[in-house]
Amino acid sequence: MAPLLTVENVTKEFSGIVANKDVNFEINEGEIVSLIGPNGAGKTTMFSMIAGALSPSSGSIVFNGEEISKKQAFEICHLGIARTFQVVRVLKQMTVLENVIVGALSRTNSVKIARGEAENILKVTGLYLKKDYLGKNLTLADMKRLEVAKALATKPKLLLLDEVMAGLTPVETNEAVELLREIHGMGITLFIVEHVMEAIMPVSDRIIVLDAGKKIAEGSPEEVVNDERVIKAYLGDRYHARS
Amino acid sequence: MNKKLIFLIVAVLILFFLPLIYKASFFIHVLILIFMFAMASQAWDLVGGYTGQISFGNAIFFGIGAYTSTLLYMHWSVTPWIGMLVGGVVAVIVALIVGYPAFKLKGHYFLLATIGIGEIIRTLFLNWPAVGGAQGIFIPFEKESFWNFQFHSSKLPYYYIILTLFILTFLVSYFVEKSKLGFYFKAIREDEDAAKAMGIHTQKFKFVAFAISAFLTAITGTFYAQYLMYIDPNSVMPFMLSTQIVLVAILGGMGYLFGPLLGSLVLIPLSELTRVLLGSSGSGFHLVIYGLLIMLISMYKPAGLAGWIQEWNFNKKKAAGGEVDGTTINS
């Protein structure tokens, strides 16, 4: 079966600075794949290119058999890729419910239907009791949940999660991992950028490691944590010793 | 819900009978201006308040409405009622042309562009003999009739026309707010990139907001031309008019359904009264009071009168110990 997403020789330059260089990887349907790497490795840039917020300088991105590297973000959303933002982009002066309704409206013209779907998603993501809060009045953990809920509402096949656990307490992190499992259980393929290694190691099928814009390793979590280059570039000796 | 509906019906009835009870010409004139500005401002709010694209150039649509209907009437004796609709369509076309470059800009730059475009079009009309240039156009007096859109013996027909037009505009806003459009407009206002990521063709929906707004503003312009029977670029498309449309919405509360009406109810009588009472001193004192009020609102109640009322309602409910969904309140 053809992979759900194929990234081929993708390069992104910002006026001379290379954020991604000849990156290749694939994501299959039903997988949970994580993208890790030190700060500035080009993880968010890669996400932005897949989601259509940026377009690659060269290379191709194929989703579900369709070339998407030149498409705009809203078109890609309709094709079935949704993303969350690393720096949360909650619609601040709208309620939690309204935030999610906006996402749901990408699949229907009826506000009534969208409202029903949004309420279900809020129940799944544990935000239902706060549905009438304004976006700006949420805690960071809840804003990150809302980011996920907004993205889920667009009914994606592939969900890109950009550091949804950064800045969360351990308890909140555990809850977030639970949420990831639940979303995966709905049949959504997950592609995750994360720094909280302990949290994503157990849930990831595969891990891709970027450093300075290039892919330096790819494999199962065990393979990756034992890879010399990865340890040197990112994990550090301490993590290696501990695992 | 029912209570609200009854309140609205009563309010409309009062507005309908008010000028029949109190017939002073000046009073009716102020009422007409109130609803005219409320309408223009309600139309502006679709772009400014809901979609978050602050346009300081809406007077051009007002002017286009006034000029289109007037020129059609002068040259081809087309009734202003049809001219009104044609003016709306012309304004939509201009909005699309103007919007194309302007919507590539964000925030303050969009605002500056709309000022620039507004001034360019006004200057164009000032120096264009075919449309009367700086001298403007006097609309010739005809027999008083609804079809001619001319009433000389009383201002009342004008009042009922603008009241009806305002209510229609209000209903447009109401249905926009409840529909997909309303959600999309607000999402664009809050965060354009996030909106795109949620599947919104932001450029397209900005155009939609601008087009609806331009159409309704042009209709207000036609009304104004028929009311004054004289138009010139400095009265139907000055920057001051654009500003006033914006100020009414800011004072009343941007992005609130009742905002423009509330703003207009306060600002227009104030502006007219201070002009009548103090304007003759020649010192421009009425503008000082006007300016002061706007400063106070922006300092203490940036959400405007509508936001203030919502907050007050919320506090009242809370004090009564009732169930509050007031987490939606601006804090």
mmCIF file of C-alpha atoms in Angstrom, chain B residues 154-287:
data_model
loop_
_atom_site.group_PDB
_atom_site.id
_atom_site.type_symbol
_atom_site.label_atom_id
_atom_site.label_comp_id
_atom_site.label_asym_id
_atom_site.label_seq_id
_atom_site.Cartn_x
_atom_site.Cartn_y
_atom_site.Cartn_z
ATOM 1 C CA SER B 154 -42.213 66.447 5.191
ATOM 2 C CA LYS B 155 -39.123 64.585 6.333
ATOM 3 C CA LEU B 156 -41.206 61.691 7.612
ATOM 4 C CA PRO B 157 -41.029 59.525 4.465
ATOM 5 C CA TYR B 158 -37.238 59.766 4.594
ATOM 6 C CA TYR B 159 -37.333 58.650 8.186
ATOM 7 C CA TYR B 160 -39.402 55.567 7.418
ATOM 8 C CA ILE B 161 -37.228 54.684 4.464
ATOM 9 C CA ILE B 162 -33.979 54.871 6.430
ATOM 10 C CA LEU B 163 -35.541 53.048 9.378
ATOM 11 C CA THR B 164 -36.548 50.214 7.042
ATOM 12 C CA LEU B 165 -33.147 50.158 5.357
ATOM 13 C CA PHE B 166 -31.444 50.067 8.740
ATOM 14 C CA ILE B 167 -33.605 47.183 9.930
ATOM 15 C CA LEU B 168 -32.768 45.255 6.756
ATOM 16 C CA THR B 169 -29.059 45.913 7.297
ATOM 17 C CA PHE B 170 -29.388 44.817 10.896
ATOM 18 C CA LEU B 171 -31.056 41.593 9.756
ATOM 19 C CA VAL B 172 -28.227 40.966 7.280
ATOM 20 C CA SER B 173 -25.735 41.313 10.145
ATOM 21 C CA TYR B 174 -27.872 39.099 12.327
ATOM 22 C CA PHE B 175 -27.977 36.292 9.782
ATOM 23 C CA VAL B 176 -24.294 36.673 8.981
ATOM 24 C CA GLU B 177 -23.448 36.391 12.663
ATOM 25 C CA LYS B 178 -25.478 33.208 13.088
ATOM 26 C CA SER B 179 -24.158 31.568 9.932
ATOM 27 C CA LYS B 180 -20.919 30.001 8.791
ATOM 28 C CA LEU B 181 -19.860 33.403 7.459
ATOM 29 C CA GLY B 182 -19.966 34.937 10.934
ATOM 30 C CA PHE B 183 -17.772 32.216 12.405
ATOM 31 C CA TYR B 184 -15.320 32.507 9.524
ATOM 32 C CA PHE B 185 -15.184 36.300 9.704
ATOM 33 C CA LYS B 186 -14.408 36.205 13.415
ATOM 34 C CA ALA B 187 -11.820 33.465 12.987
ATOM 35 C CA ILE B 188 -10.026 35.628 10.415
ATOM 36 C CA ARG B 189 -10.131 38.550 12.829
ATOM 37 C CA GLU B 190 -8.690 36.503 15.669
ATOM 38 C CA ASP B 191 -5.867 34.804 13.783
ATOM 39 C CA GLU B 192 -5.511 34.597 10.049
ATOM 40 C CA ASP B 193 -2.944 31.790 10.021
ATOM 41 C CA ALA B 194 -4.958 29.689 12.421
ATOM 42 C CA ALA B 195 -8.027 30.328 10.272
ATOM 43 C CA LYS B 196 -6.195 29.095 7.171
ATOM 44 C CA ALA B 197 -5.065 25.998 9.019
ATOM 45 C CA MET B 198 -8.725 25.284 9.792
ATOM 46 C CA GLY B 199 -9.585 25.261 6.117
ATOM 47 C CA ILE B 200 -10.700 28.860 5.653
ATOM 48 C CA HIS B 201 -9.921 30.519 2.329
ATOM 49 C CA THR B 202 -9.206 33.751 4.207
ATOM 50 C CA GLN B 203 -8.704 35.921 1.133
ATOM 51 C CA LYS B 204 -12.050 34.861 -0.312
ATOM 52 C CA PHE B 205 -13.973 35.482 2.888
ATOM 53 C CA LYS B 206 -12.383 38.896 3.374
ATOM 54 C CA PHE B 207 -13.682 39.744 -0.087
ATOM 55 C CA VAL B 208 -17.126 38.480 0.828
ATOM 56 C CA ALA B 209 -17.181 40.675 3.948
ATOM 57 C CA PHE B 210 -15.935 43.686 2.022
ATOM 58 C CA ALA B 211 -18.466 43.164 -0.773
ATOM 59 C CA ILE B 212 -21.476 42.913 1.558
ATOM 60 C CA SER B 213 -20.231 45.952 3.424
ATOM 61 C CA ALA B 214 -19.670 47.983 0.237
ATOM 62 C CA PHE B 215 -23.122 47.101 -1.117
ATOM 63 C CA LEU B 216 -24.926 48.227 2.021
ATOM 64 C CA THR B 217 -22.794 51.355 2.402
ATOM 65 C CA ALA B 218 -23.566 52.393 -1.174
ATOM 66 C CA ILE B 219 -27.277 52.084 -0.465
ATOM 67 C CA THR B 220 -26.839 54.451 2.471
ATOM 68 C CA GLY B 221 -25.068 56.825 0.087
ATOM 69 C CA THR B 222 -27.979 56.868 -2.345
ATOM 70 C CA PHE B 223 -30.337 57.600 0.512
ATOM 71 C CA TYR B 224 -28.183 60.519 1.631
ATOM 72 C CA ALA B 225 -28.071 61.970 -1.891
ATOM 73 C CA GLN B 226 -31.866 61.856 -2.139
ATOM 74 C CA TYR B 227 -32.224 63.325 1.321
ATOM 75 C CA LEU B 228 -29.936 66.313 0.704
ATOM 76 C CA MET B 229 -30.664 66.635 -3.048
ATOM 77 C CA TYR B 230 -27.103 67.775 -3.541
ATOM 78 C CA ILE B 231 -23.853 65.839 -3.728
ATOM 79 C CA ASP B 232 -20.218 66.741 -4.094
ATOM 80 C CA PRO B 233 -17.050 64.773 -3.335
ATOM 81 C CA ASN B 234 -16.441 66.626 -0.087
ATOM 82 C CA SER B 235 -19.853 65.807 1.313
ATOM 83 C CA VAL B 236 -20.336 62.190 0.199
ATOM 84 C CA MET B 237 -16.794 60.802 0.224
ATOM 85 C CA PRO B 238 -14.622 62.790 2.628
ATOM 86 C CA PHE B 239 -12.175 61.130 4.986
ATOM 87 C CA MET B 240 -14.164 62.621 7.876
ATOM 88 C CA LEU B 241 -17.157 60.516 6.850
ATOM 89 C CA SER B 242 -15.070 57.336 6.819
ATOM 90 C CA THR B 243 -13.812 58.268 10.263
ATOM 91 C CA GLN B 244 -17.266 58.940 11.608
ATOM 92 C CA ILE B 245 -18.517 55.564 10.369
ATOM 93 C CA VAL B 246 -15.648 53.902 12.215
ATOM 94 C CA LEU B 247 -16.095 55.962 15.384
ATOM 95 C CA VAL B 248 -19.776 55.103 15.672
ATOM 96 C CA ALA B 249 -18.864 51.416 15.607
ATOM 97 C CA ILE B 250 -15.988 51.786 18.055
ATOM 98 C CA LEU B 251 -18.079 53.750 20.520
ATOM 99 C CA GLY B 252 -20.960 51.304 20.254
ATOM 100 C CA GLY B 253 -18.775 48.213 20.342
ATOM 101 C CA MET B 254 -17.105 46.578 17.363
ATOM 102 C CA GLY B 255 -18.299 43.104 16.531
ATOM 103 C CA TYR B 256 -21.469 43.410 18.604
ATOM 104 C CA LEU B 257 -24.765 43.237 16.742
ATOM 105 C CA PHE B 258 -26.207 46.228 18.599
ATOM 106 C CA GLY B 259 -22.921 48.154 18.688
ATOM 107 C CA PRO B 260 -23.427 50.450 15.684
ATOM 108 C CA LEU B 261 -26.958 51.424 16.713
ATOM 109 C CA LEU B 262 -25.896 52.185 20.283
ATOM 110 C CA GLY B 263 -22.928 54.193 19.071
ATOM 111 C CA SER B 264 -25.070 56.135 16.658
ATOM 112 C CA LEU B 265 -27.742 56.814 19.289
ATOM 113 C CA VAL B 266 -25.133 58.527 21.462
ATOM 114 C CA LEU B 267 -22.732 60.048 18.975
ATOM 115 C CA ILE B 268 -25.075 61.552 16.390
ATOM 116 C CA PRO B 269 -27.375 63.484 18.766
ATOM 117 C CA LEU B 270 -24.301 64.623 20.656
ATOM 118 C CA SER B 271 -22.586 65.761 17.506
ATOM 119 C CA GLU B 272 -25.717 67.500 16.177
ATOM 120 C CA LEU B 273 -26.632 69.124 19.481
ATOM 121 C CA THR B 274 -23.166 70.393 20.243
ATOM 122 C CA ARG B 275 -22.965 71.680 16.688
ATOM 123 C CA VAL B 276 -26.232 73.559 17.021
ATOM 124 C CA LEU B 277 -25.596 74.828 20.547
ATOM 125 C CA LEU B 278 -21.893 75.524 20.368
ATOM 126 C CA GLY B 279 -20.978 75.444 16.708
ATOM 127 C CA SER B 280 -22.054 79.029 16.103
ATOM 128 C CA SER B 281 -19.313 80.273 18.416
ATOM 129 C CA GLY B 282 -17.033 79.373 15.550
ATOM 130 C CA SER B 283 -14.517 77.890 17.916
ATOM 131 C CA GLY B 284 -15.131 74.270 16.987
ATOM 132 C CA PHE B 285 -15.953 73.529 20.616
ATOM 133 C CA HIS B 286 -18.386 70.773 19.624
ATOM 134 C CA LEU B 287 -15.495 68.846 18.127
#
